mmCIF file of C-alpha atoms and ligand atoms in Angstrom:
data_model
loop_
_atom_site.group_PDB
_atom_site.id
_atom_site.type_symbol
_atom_site.label_atom_id
_atom_site.label_comp_id
_atom_site.label_asym_id
_atom_site.label_seq_id
_atom_site.Cartn_x
_atom_site.Cartn_y
_atom_site.Cartn_z
ATOM 1 C CA MET A 459 -68.554 -92.635 225.828
ATOM 2 C CA ARG A 460 -66.484 -93.829 223.007
ATOM 3 C CA PHE A 461 -62.794 -93.112 222.219
ATOM 4 C CA PHE A 462 -61.017 -92.782 218.904
ATOM 5 C CA LYS A 463 -57.171 -93.466 218.749
ATOM 6 C CA GLY A 464 -57.170 -92.701 214.934
ATOM 7 C CA SER A 465 -55.837 -89.457 213.648
ATOM 8 C CA ILE A 466 -58.275 -87.802 211.437
ATOM 9 C CA LEU A 467 -57.655 -84.578 209.377
ATOM 10 C CA LEU A 468 -60.186 -81.802 209.900
ATOM 11 C CA THR A 469 -60.424 -79.020 207.284
ATOM 12 C CA LEU A 470 -61.714 -76.177 209.242
ATOM 13 C CA THR A 471 -63.127 -73.444 207.169
ATOM 14 C CA LEU A 472 -62.337 -70.286 209.069
ATOM 15 C CA LEU A 473 -64.028 -66.909 208.575
ATOM 16 C CA ALA A 474 -61.839 -64.053 209.290
ATOM 17 C CA THR A 475 -62.547 -60.344 209.206
ATOM 18 C CA PHE A 476 -59.704 -58.342 207.955
ATOM 19 C CA TRP A 477 -59.046 -54.650 207.895
ATOM 20 C CA ALA A 478 -61.008 -52.928 205.111
ATOM 21 C CA SER A 479 -63.900 -54.827 206.480
ATOM 22 C CA SER A 480 -63.674 -57.356 203.807
ATOM 23 C CA LEU A 481 -64.712 -60.895 204.594
ATOM 24 C CA SER A 482 -62.234 -63.601 203.664
ATOM 25 C CA VAL A 483 -62.507 -67.393 203.839
ATOM 26 C CA TYR A 484 -59.422 -69.523 204.432
ATOM 27 C CA GLU A 485 -58.923 -73.136 205.314
ATOM 28 C CA GLU A 486 -56.721 -74.508 207.916
ATOM 29 C CA THR A 487 -56.038 -78.262 208.407
ATOM 30 C CA VAL A 488 -55.895 -79.515 211.892
ATOM 31 C CA SER A 489 -54.735 -82.911 212.827
ATOM 32 C CA CYS A 490 -56.737 -84.445 215.592
ATOM 33 C CA ASP A 491 -54.113 -86.887 216.461
ATOM 34 C CA GLY A 492 -53.961 -86.192 220.230
ATOM 35 C CA VAL A 493 -55.688 -88.106 223.043
ATOM 36 C CA VAL A 494 -59.125 -87.918 224.577
ATOM 37 C CA PHE A 495 -58.396 -88.176 228.248
ATOM 38 C CA HIS A 496 -61.377 -88.266 230.595
ATOM 39 C CA ASP A 497 -63.739 -86.643 228.084
ATOM 40 C CA VAL A 498 -61.293 -83.822 227.134
ATOM 41 C CA TYR A 499 -59.287 -83.756 223.928
ATOM 42 C CA PHE A 500 -55.505 -82.851 224.408
ATOM 43 C CA ASP A 501 -52.725 -82.451 222.051
ATOM 44 C CA LYS A 502 -49.758 -84.963 222.654
ATOM 45 C CA LYS A 503 -46.406 -83.432 222.659
ATOM 46 C CA LEU A 504 -43.438 -85.707 222.054
ATOM 47 C CA LEU A 505 -40.976 -85.247 224.949
ATOM 48 C CA PHE A 506 -38.246 -88.085 224.436
ATOM 49 C CA SER A 507 -38.186 -90.850 221.951
ATOM 50 C CA ASN A 508 -36.080 -93.819 220.954
ATOM 51 C CA TYR A 509 -36.344 -95.342 224.470
ATOM 52 C CA GLY A 510 -37.654 -99.064 224.507
ATOM 53 C CA ARG A 511 -40.651 -99.643 226.719
ATOM 54 C CA PRO A 512 -40.326 -96.627 229.170
ATOM 55 C CA TYR A 513 -41.627 -98.249 232.486
ATOM 56 C CA ASN A 514 -42.213 -96.684 235.901
ATOM 57 C CA LEU A 515 -42.478 -93.111 235.020
ATOM 58 C CA VAL A 516 -41.734 -90.927 238.111
ATOM 59 C CA MET A 517 -41.874 -87.170 237.937
ATOM 60 C CA HIS A 518 -39.693 -85.348 240.634
ATOM 61 C CA LYS A 519 -41.678 -82.081 240.609
ATOM 62 C CA TYR A 520 -39.305 -79.838 242.625
ATOM 63 C CA THR A 521 -36.333 -80.326 240.099
ATOM 64 C CA GLY A 522 -38.433 -80.943 236.932
ATOM 65 C CA ILE A 523 -36.676 -84.328 236.457
ATOM 66 C CA LEU A 524 -38.496 -87.410 234.995
ATOM 67 C CA PHE A 525 -37.154 -90.793 235.866
ATOM 68 C CA PHE A 526 -38.019 -93.910 234.088
ATOM 69 C CA SER A 527 -36.769 -97.158 233.202
ATOM 70 C CA HIS A 528 -36.391 -98.626 229.799
ATOM 71 C CA THR A 529 -35.087 -101.667 227.966
ATOM 72 C CA ILE A 530 -31.417 -101.811 226.379
ATOM 73 C CA GLN A 531 -29.857 -104.480 224.264
ATOM 74 C CA ASN A 532 -26.908 -106.001 225.785
ATOM 75 C CA GLY A 533 -25.500 -108.486 223.350
ATOM 76 C CA THR A 534 -28.335 -110.860 222.755
ATOM 77 C CA LEU A 535 -29.836 -110.104 226.187
ATOM 78 C CA VAL A 536 -32.533 -107.454 226.889
ATOM 79 C CA ASP A 537 -31.628 -105.571 230.194
ATOM 80 C CA PHE A 538 -32.984 -102.482 232.004
ATOM 81 C CA VAL A 539 -31.632 -99.107 232.563
ATOM 82 C CA ILE A 540 -32.915 -96.207 234.514
ATOM 83 C CA THR A 541 -32.683 -92.580 232.869
ATOM 84 C CA ALA A 542 -33.298 -89.224 234.287
ATOM 85 C CA CYS A 543 -34.474 -86.399 231.900
ATOM 86 C CA HIS A 544 -34.781 -82.755 232.696
ATOM 87 C CA LEU A 545 -37.956 -81.633 230.998
ATOM 88 C CA GLU A 546 -37.258 -78.001 230.582
ATOM 89 C CA LYS A 547 -33.638 -78.408 229.539
ATOM 90 C CA ASN A 548 -34.455 -81.272 227.235
ATOM 91 C CA VAL A 549 -31.402 -83.466 228.505
ATOM 92 C CA CYS A 550 -31.303 -86.928 229.587
ATOM 93 C CA ARG A 551 -28.718 -88.964 231.395
ATOM 94 C CA ASP A 552 -28.553 -92.718 232.267
ATOM 95 C CA ILE A 553 -28.205 -93.354 236.029
ATOM 96 C CA ALA A 554 -24.968 -95.351 236.504
ATOM 97 C CA GLY A 555 -24.428 -97.978 239.131
ATOM 98 C CA VAL A 556 -27.838 -99.564 239.229
ATOM 99 C CA PRO A 557 -27.382 -102.869 237.259
ATOM 100 C CA GLY A 558 -30.768 -103.981 235.663
ATOM 101 C CA GLY A 559 -32.376 -100.620 236.989
ATOM 102 C CA TYR A 560 -35.988 -101.115 236.881
ATOM 103 C CA ALA A 561 -38.126 -100.104 239.894
ATOM 104 C CA ILE A 562 -38.342 -96.320 240.748
ATOM 105 C CA ALA A 563 -40.252 -94.713 243.655
ATOM 106 C CA TYR A 564 -40.729 -91.387 245.223
ATOM 107 C CA ASP A 565 -40.633 -90.972 249.011
ATOM 108 C CA SER A 566 -42.890 -87.807 249.249
ATOM 109 C CA SER A 567 -42.205 -87.530 253.099
ATOM 110 C CA ASN A 568 -38.468 -87.070 252.774
ATOM 111 C CA ASP A 569 -38.309 -85.937 249.043
ATOM 112 C CA ASP A 570 -36.065 -88.941 247.991
ATOM 113 C CA ILE A 571 -36.069 -91.121 245.019
ATOM 114 C CA TYR A 572 -35.203 -94.780 245.188
ATOM 115 C CA PHE A 573 -34.232 -97.403 242.609
ATOM 116 C CA GLY A 574 -34.229 -101.109 242.370
ATOM 117 C CA GLY A 575 -32.377 -103.365 240.054
ATOM 118 C CA HIS A 576 -30.814 -106.968 239.734
ATOM 119 C CA ASP A 577 -28.807 -106.400 242.978
ATOM 120 C CA GLY A 578 -30.812 -104.366 245.468
ATOM 121 C CA LEU A 579 -32.041 -100.904 246.463
ATOM 122 C CA TYR A 580 -30.481 -97.687 245.711
ATOM 123 C CA LYS A 581 -30.965 -93.882 246.638
ATOM 124 C CA TYR A 582 -30.622 -91.102 244.491
ATOM 125 C CA ASN A 583 -28.167 -88.348 245.348
ATOM 126 C CA PHE A 584 -29.396 -85.134 243.779
ATOM 127 C CA LEU A 585 -26.175 -83.416 244.429
ATOM 128 C CA THR A 586 -23.830 -85.769 242.879
ATOM 129 C CA ARG A 587 -26.580 -87.052 240.450
ATOM 130 C CA SER A 588 -25.807 -90.554 241.212
ATOM 131 C CA ALA A 589 -27.355 -93.644 242.905
ATOM 132 C CA GLU A 590 -25.901 -94.857 246.112
ATOM 133 C CA PHE A 591 -26.478 -98.345 247.504
ATOM 134 C CA PHE A 592 -29.174 -98.573 250.083
ATOM 135 C CA ALA A 593 -30.222 -102.151 251.036
ATOM 136 C CA GLU A 594 -30.962 -105.842 250.044
ATOM 137 C CA LYS A 595 -27.862 -106.619 248.340
ATOM 138 C CA GLY A 596 -28.379 -109.673 245.985
ATOM 139 C CA LYS A 597 -32.115 -109.208 245.648
ATOM 140 C CA SER A 598 -33.657 -108.607 242.479
ATOM 141 C CA ILE A 599 -36.270 -105.765 242.735
ATOM 142 C CA TRP A 600 -39.322 -105.599 240.682
ATOM 143 C CA GLY A 601 -41.119 -102.678 242.301
ATOM 144 C CA ILE A 602 -40.901 -100.198 245.237
ATOM 145 C CA PHE A 603 -43.623 -98.306 246.920
ATOM 146 C CA ILE A 604 -43.212 -95.660 249.796
ATOM 147 C CA LYS A 605 -45.948 -94.102 251.736
ATOM 148 C CA ARG A 606 -45.536 -94.281 255.560
ATOM 149 C CA ASN A 607 -43.728 -97.492 255.042
ATOM 150 C CA PHE A 608 -41.091 -98.739 252.603
ATOM 151 C CA TYR A 609 -42.380 -101.742 250.341
ATOM 152 C CA TYR A 610 -40.656 -103.592 247.787
ATOM 153 C CA ILE A 611 -41.602 -106.464 245.418
ATOM 154 C CA GLU A 612 -38.976 -109.275 244.793
ATOM 155 C CA TYR A 613 -38.432 -110.664 241.379
ATOM 156 C CA PRO A 614 -39.102 -113.250 240.297
ATOM 157 C CA GLU A 615 -41.172 -114.684 243.172
ATOM 158 C CA GLN A 616 -43.299 -111.312 243.136
ATOM 159 C CA LYS A 617 -43.504 -111.332 247.087
ATOM 160 C CA LEU A 618 -44.204 -108.020 248.838
ATOM 161 C CA TYR A 619 -41.714 -107.009 251.559
ATOM 162 C CA VAL A 620 -42.128 -104.108 254.035
ATOM 163 C CA TYR A 621 -39.356 -102.480 256.262
ATOM 164 C CA GLN A 622 -40.037 -103.114 259.962
ATOM 165 C CA ASN A 623 -37.722 -102.784 263.016
ATOM 166 C CA ASP A 624 -34.584 -102.336 260.825
ATOM 167 C CA VAL A 625 -35.151 -105.312 258.447
ATOM 168 C CA PHE A 626 -37.324 -105.990 255.371
ATOM 169 C CA VAL A 627 -39.896 -108.707 256.008
ATOM 170 C CA LYS A 628 -42.490 -110.417 253.904
ATOM 171 C CA VAL A 629 -45.888 -108.847 254.325
ATOM 172 C CA ALA A 630 -47.972 -111.396 256.114
ATOM 173 C CA GLU A 631 -51.137 -110.882 254.401
ATOM 174 C CA ALA A 632 -49.569 -111.352 251.063
ATOM 175 C CA ILE A 633 -47.218 -114.278 251.811
ATOM 176 C CA ASN A 634 -49.205 -116.746 249.500
ATOM 177 C CA ILE A 635 -49.831 -114.298 246.593
ATOM 178 C CA GLU A 636 -47.850 -112.802 243.919
ATOM 179 C CA ILE A 637 -47.905 -109.033 243.469
ATOM 180 C CA ASP A 638 -46.910 -107.110 240.458
ATOM 181 C CA ASN A 639 -48.049 -103.419 241.339
ATOM 182 C CA PHE A 640 -48.724 -102.216 244.878
ATOM 183 C CA PHE A 641 -50.172 -98.913 245.682
ATOM 184 C CA ILE A 642 -51.735 -97.196 248.839
ATOM 185 C CA SER A 643 -53.784 -93.950 248.138
ATOM 186 C CA LYS A 644 -53.920 -90.725 249.951
ATOM 187 C CA HIS A 645 -57.312 -91.982 251.236
ATOM 188 C CA HIS A 646 -55.382 -95.002 252.629
ATOM 189 C CA ASP A 647 -57.140 -97.388 250.122
ATOM 190 C CA ILE A 648 -54.805 -100.264 248.940
ATOM 191 C CA TYR A 649 -54.682 -101.270 245.218
ATOM 192 C CA PHE A 650 -52.605 -104.136 243.840
ATOM 193 C CA SER A 651 -52.337 -106.045 240.680
ATOM 194 C CA ASN A 652 -51.087 -109.716 239.884
ATOM 195 C CA LYS A 653 -51.484 -112.020 236.965
ATOM 196 C CA THR A 654 -55.032 -112.762 238.138
ATOM 197 C CA ALA A 655 -56.504 -109.370 238.336
ATOM 198 C CA LEU A 656 -56.418 -105.774 239.709
ATOM 199 C CA TYR A 657 -57.689 -105.645 243.250
ATOM 200 C CA LYS A 658 -58.761 -102.963 245.996
ATOM 201 C CA ILE A 659 -58.706 -103.471 249.653
ATOM 202 C CA GLY A 660 -60.716 -100.387 251.091
ATOM 203 C CA LYS A 661 -59.321 -98.479 253.989
ATOM 204 C CA THR A 662 -61.580 -100.172 256.450
ATOM 205 C CA LYS A 663 -61.767 -103.612 254.821
ATOM 206 C CA THR A 664 -59.653 -106.678 254.878
ATOM 207 C CA ASN A 665 -60.824 -108.551 251.802
ATOM 208 C CA ALA A 666 -59.623 -107.937 248.201
ATOM 209 C CA ILE A 667 -62.119 -107.154 245.708
ATOM 210 C CA ILE A 668 -61.543 -107.627 242.073
ATOM 211 C CA MET A 669 -61.680 -104.269 240.155
ATOM 212 C CA ASN A 670 -60.730 -105.645 236.611
ATOM 213 C CA ASP A 671 -59.588 -109.044 235.536
ATOM 214 C CA ASP A 672 -59.451 -108.140 231.850
ATOM 215 C CA VAL A 673 -56.353 -105.796 231.635
ATOM 216 C CA LEU A 674 -52.538 -105.916 232.127
ATOM 217 C CA ILE A 675 -51.753 -103.249 234.697
ATOM 218 C CA ARG A 676 -48.255 -101.605 234.355
ATOM 219 C CA GLN A 677 -48.438 -98.793 236.774
ATOM 220 C CA ILE A 678 -50.618 -97.302 239.422
ATOM 221 C CA VAL A 679 -50.418 -93.615 240.217
ATOM 222 C CA GLU A 680 -52.408 -90.813 241.713
ATOM 223 C CA ASP A 681 -52.920 -87.129 240.819
ATOM 224 C CA GLY A 682 -52.763 -84.108 243.023
ATOM 225 C CA TYR A 683 -56.317 -84.676 244.074
ATOM 226 C CA GLY A 684 -55.782 -88.198 245.234
ATOM 227 C CA ASP A 685 -57.552 -89.925 242.198
ATOM 228 C CA VAL A 686 -55.964 -93.100 241.495
ATOM 229 C CA TYR A 687 -55.186 -93.926 237.708
ATOM 230 C CA PHE A 688 -54.175 -97.368 236.495
ATOM 231 C CA CYS A 689 -52.056 -97.678 233.489
ATOM 232 C CA GLY A 690 -53.190 -100.553 231.430
ATOM 233 C CA SER A 691 -51.361 -101.969 228.366
ATOM 234 C CA ASP A 692 -54.220 -100.423 226.206
ATOM 235 C CA GLY A 693 -54.970 -97.263 227.980
ATOM 236 C CA VAL A 694 -55.846 -95.483 231.266
ATOM 237 C CA TYR A 695 -58.409 -96.671 233.767
ATOM 238 C CA LEU A 696 -60.017 -94.946 236.692
ATOM 239 C CA GLU A 697 -62.098 -96.080 239.631
ATOM 240 C CA ALA A 698 -65.735 -95.847 238.771
ATOM 241 C CA LYS A 699 -66.809 -94.782 242.215
ATOM 242 C CA PRO A 700 -68.956 -95.504 244.157
ATOM 243 C CA TYR A 701 -68.475 -99.065 242.322
ATOM 244 C CA VAL A 702 -65.262 -100.940 242.941
ATOM 245 C CA LYS A 703 -64.708 -101.226 239.353
ATOM 246 C CA THR A 704 -62.754 -99.522 236.706
ATOM 247 C CA LYS A 705 -63.693 -97.305 233.764
ATOM 248 C CA LYS A 706 -61.508 -96.592 230.682
ATOM 249 C CA ILE A 707 -60.805 -93.048 230.319
ATOM 250 C CA ALA A 708 -58.166 -92.894 227.660
ATOM 251 C CA VAL A 709 -57.024 -95.125 224.773
ATOM 252 C CA VAL A 710 -53.414 -95.513 224.308
ATOM 253 C CA GLU A 711 -52.029 -98.489 222.426
ATOM 254 C CA ASN A 712 -49.079 -100.250 223.960
ATOM 255 C CA MET A 713 -49.064 -97.924 226.952
ATOM 256 C CA PHE A 714 -46.149 -98.470 229.464
ATOM 257 C CA GLY A 715 -46.410 -95.859 232.192
ATOM 258 C CA ILE A 716 -48.047 -92.615 233.395
ATOM 259 C CA THR A 717 -47.213 -89.787 235.779
ATOM 260 C CA PHE A 718 -48.195 -86.175 236.319
ATOM 261 C CA ASP A 719 -46.059 -83.075 236.072
ATOM 262 C CA GLU A 720 -45.988 -80.209 238.540
ATOM 263 C CA ASN A 721 -49.208 -78.820 236.896
ATOM 264 C CA ASP A 722 -50.991 -82.173 237.061
ATOM 265 C CA LYS A 723 -50.403 -82.633 233.330
ATOM 266 C CA VAL A 724 -50.350 -86.087 232.216
ATOM 267 C CA ILE A 725 -47.038 -87.557 231.103
ATOM 268 C CA TYR A 726 -47.349 -91.043 229.523
ATOM 269 C CA SER A 727 -45.141 -93.554 227.441
ATOM 270 C CA ASP A 728 -45.876 -96.031 224.765
ATOM 271 C CA GLU A 729 -43.357 -98.621 223.541
ATOM 272 C CA HIS A 730 -40.983 -96.135 222.089
ATOM 273 C CA ALA A 731 -41.563 -92.669 223.377
ATOM 274 C CA ILE A 732 -42.750 -90.340 226.224
ATOM 275 C CA TYR A 733 -45.415 -87.696 225.646
ATOM 276 C CA ARG A 734 -47.191 -84.981 227.532
ATOM 277 C CA LEU A 735 -50.735 -83.996 227.133
ATOM 278 C CA GLU A 736 -51.294 -80.293 226.244
ATOM 279 C CA ASN A 737 -54.303 -78.161 226.075
ATOM 280 C CA SER A 738 -55.405 -78.049 222.519
ATOM 281 C CA ASN A 739 -56.662 -74.969 220.662
ATOM 282 C CA TYR A 740 -59.068 -77.169 218.910
ATOM 283 C CA SER A 741 -60.126 -79.115 221.912
ATOM 284 C CA LYS A 742 -63.883 -78.981 221.201
ATOM 285 C CA GLU A 743 -63.572 -79.330 217.536
ATOM 286 C CA CYS A 744 -61.229 -82.364 217.660
ATOM 287 C CA LEU A 745 -63.467 -84.017 220.371
ATOM 288 C CA ASP A 746 -66.661 -83.467 218.491
ATOM 289 C CA ALA A 747 -64.907 -84.803 215.305
ATOM 290 C CA LEU A 748 -63.586 -87.892 217.002
ATOM 291 C CA LEU A 749 -66.990 -88.679 218.540
ATOM 292 C CA ASN A 750 -68.694 -88.271 215.414
ATOM 293 C CA VAL A 751 -66.326 -89.666 213.055
ATOM 294 C CA ASN A 752 -67.971 -93.058 212.713
ATOM 295 C CA GLU A 753 -71.633 -91.702 212.632
ATOM 296 C CA ARG A 754 -71.159 -89.502 209.688
ATOM 297 C CA LYS A 755 -68.819 -87.855 207.505
ATOM 298 C CA LEU A 756 -68.096 -84.467 208.710
ATOM 299 C CA GLY A 757 -68.939 -81.780 206.178
ATOM 300 C CA SER A 758 -67.047 -78.583 206.341
ATOM 301 C CA ARG A 759 -70.403 -76.806 206.730
ATOM 302 C CA ASP A 760 -70.811 -78.462 210.206
ATOM 303 C CA LEU A 761 -67.522 -77.346 211.293
ATOM 304 C CA LEU A 762 -67.945 -73.849 210.003
ATOM 305 C CA LEU A 763 -71.319 -73.616 212.117
ATOM 306 C CA SER A 764 -69.606 -74.998 215.241
ATOM 307 C CA TRP A 765 -66.639 -72.704 214.886
ATOM 308 C CA MET A 766 -68.907 -69.609 214.576
HETATM 309 C C1 NAG B 765 -24.022 -106.521 229.915
HETATM 310 O O1 NAG B 765 -24.048 -107.819 230.483
HETATM 311 C C2 NAG B 765 -22.809 -108.094 231.197
HETATM 312 C C3 NAG B 765 -22.898 -109.572 231.641
HETATM 313 O O2 NAG B 765 -24.100 -109.904 232.324
HETATM 314 C C4 NAG B 765 -22.469 -107.263 232.215
HETATM 315 O O3 NAG B 765 -21.280 -107.470 232.946
HETATM 316 C C5 NAG B 765 -22.402 -105.652 231.792
HETATM 317 O O4 NAG B 765 -22.249 -104.798 232.798
HETATM 318 C C6 NAG B 765 -23.811 -105.475 230.951
HETATM 319 N N1 NAG B 765 -23.672 -104.073 230.271
HETATM 320 C C7 NAG B 765 -24.622 -103.141 230.491
HETATM 321 C C8 NAG B 765 -24.356 -101.831 229.822
HETATM 322 O O5 NAG B 765 -25.471 -103.319 231.217
HETATM 323 C C1 NAG B 766 -53.654 -112.389 243.062
HETATM 324 O O1 NAG B 766 -54.348 -111.976 244.256
HETATM 325 C C2 NAG B 766 -55.518 -112.439 244.521
HETATM 326 C C3 NAG B 766 -56.126 -111.767 245.872
HETATM 327 O O2 NAG B 766 -55.252 -112.012 246.799
HETATM 328 C C4 NAG B 766 -55.386 -113.989 244.871
HETATM 329 O O3 NAG B 766 -56.530 -114.635 245.196
HETATM 330 C C5 NAG B 766 -54.681 -114.629 243.622
HETATM 331 O O4 NAG B 766 -54.404 -116.038 243.944
HETATM 332 C C6 NAG B 766 -53.354 -113.855 243.216
HETATM 333 N N1 NAG B 766 -52.921 -114.388 241.961
HETATM 334 C C7 NAG B 766 -51.553 -114.865 241.983
HETATM 335 C C8 NAG B 766 -51.043 -115.246 240.612
HETATM 336 O O5 NAG B 766 -50.716 -114.893 242.874
HETATM 337 C C1 NAG B 767 -52.868 -71.831 220.247
HETATM 338 O O1 NAG B 767 -53.390 -70.394 220.212
HETATM 339 C C2 NAG B 767 -52.527 -69.567 220.732
HETATM 340 C C3 NAG B 767 -53.119 -68.129 220.694
HETATM 341 O O2 NAG B 767 -53.809 -67.863 219.467
HETATM 342 C C4 NAG B 767 -51.184 -69.560 219.862
HETATM 343 O O3 NAG B 767 -50.192 -68.645 220.386
HETATM 344 C C5 NAG B 767 -50.523 -71.025 219.828
HETATM 345 O O4 NAG B 767 -49.403 -70.969 219.041
HETATM 346 C C6 NAG B 767 -51.537 -71.956 219.449
HETATM 347 N N1 NAG B 767 -50.983 -73.297 219.693
HETATM 348 C C7 NAG B 767 -51.077 -74.234 218.692
HETATM 349 C C8 NAG B 767 -50.458 -75.431 219.078
HETATM 350 O O5 NAG B 767 -51.340 -74.060 217.546
#
């Protein structure tokens, strides 16, 4: 399976039967500039633009709010800020009170959202729409992960901490390694990445197996079915079960984050904007065209036939 990022223009020659039973031929130009995701062609809808490097996309499905962090220029320095966007209302607000806001996590057991920045951990208050200090003052937070336990990764040492008996302690198994992304799946498998590679520790295993040592991982998420997706800087990867390897299922240049909305539709970001993948009316035509584009130049005759 190959993927094409490029946008190509298809000229579909459509036959339409009009009243008076005359047959009329008209042409319609379709731009196949969407994304092939797991063998299906989708249109991409621009949701929000003019955000630098939108990282850590987290969709809060009950309120329809998308949280993400992004870069801002502060004088000559680049800093981070967390923004909340209501998808339906199409409005965004920066979350105040989280200096250097970067990490975002959803605690699905308690329906809470947490943030991390230069100066500790914060909890989002949905009523006041503000962040409230939670813990670890003075610590710089790179990442947060919550499932049964509360984990965070400290910056710049990239050490993994877990909350145990009222305090955060370093995770013993990870004391000598750096961790950049940490994730535990619904099926209790552990995935993590660092500068060396992306690893999996199977549910009943203790050793970390290399899944991919070739790609820069920026986010690890799972969909409603518990399938785990790895956002790499060049696209999306999925575990090629039963092998502990990844397979690339979408090409997105300069990808920064991924999440799923309440209907399990893909929301993703590149270096400037956030998009949602939508079902396309030309799913089949565009997939065929993108797959064939290098093999032969598509004549309108082929399309005419495939359309009929
Ligand atoms: C910009 O940086 C200064 C100094 O570090 C800091 O006090 C200020 O809050 C920052 N501004 C923003 C908008 O983050
Ligand atoms: C990444 O994790 C692996 C597996 O635990 C470890 O062998 C490797 O040294 C780590 N890399 C860094 C940079 O810490
Ligand atoms: C897809 O087709 C439906 C039904 O014909 C139409 O209402 C809709 O506007 C079309 N969508 C696009 C993006 O063209």
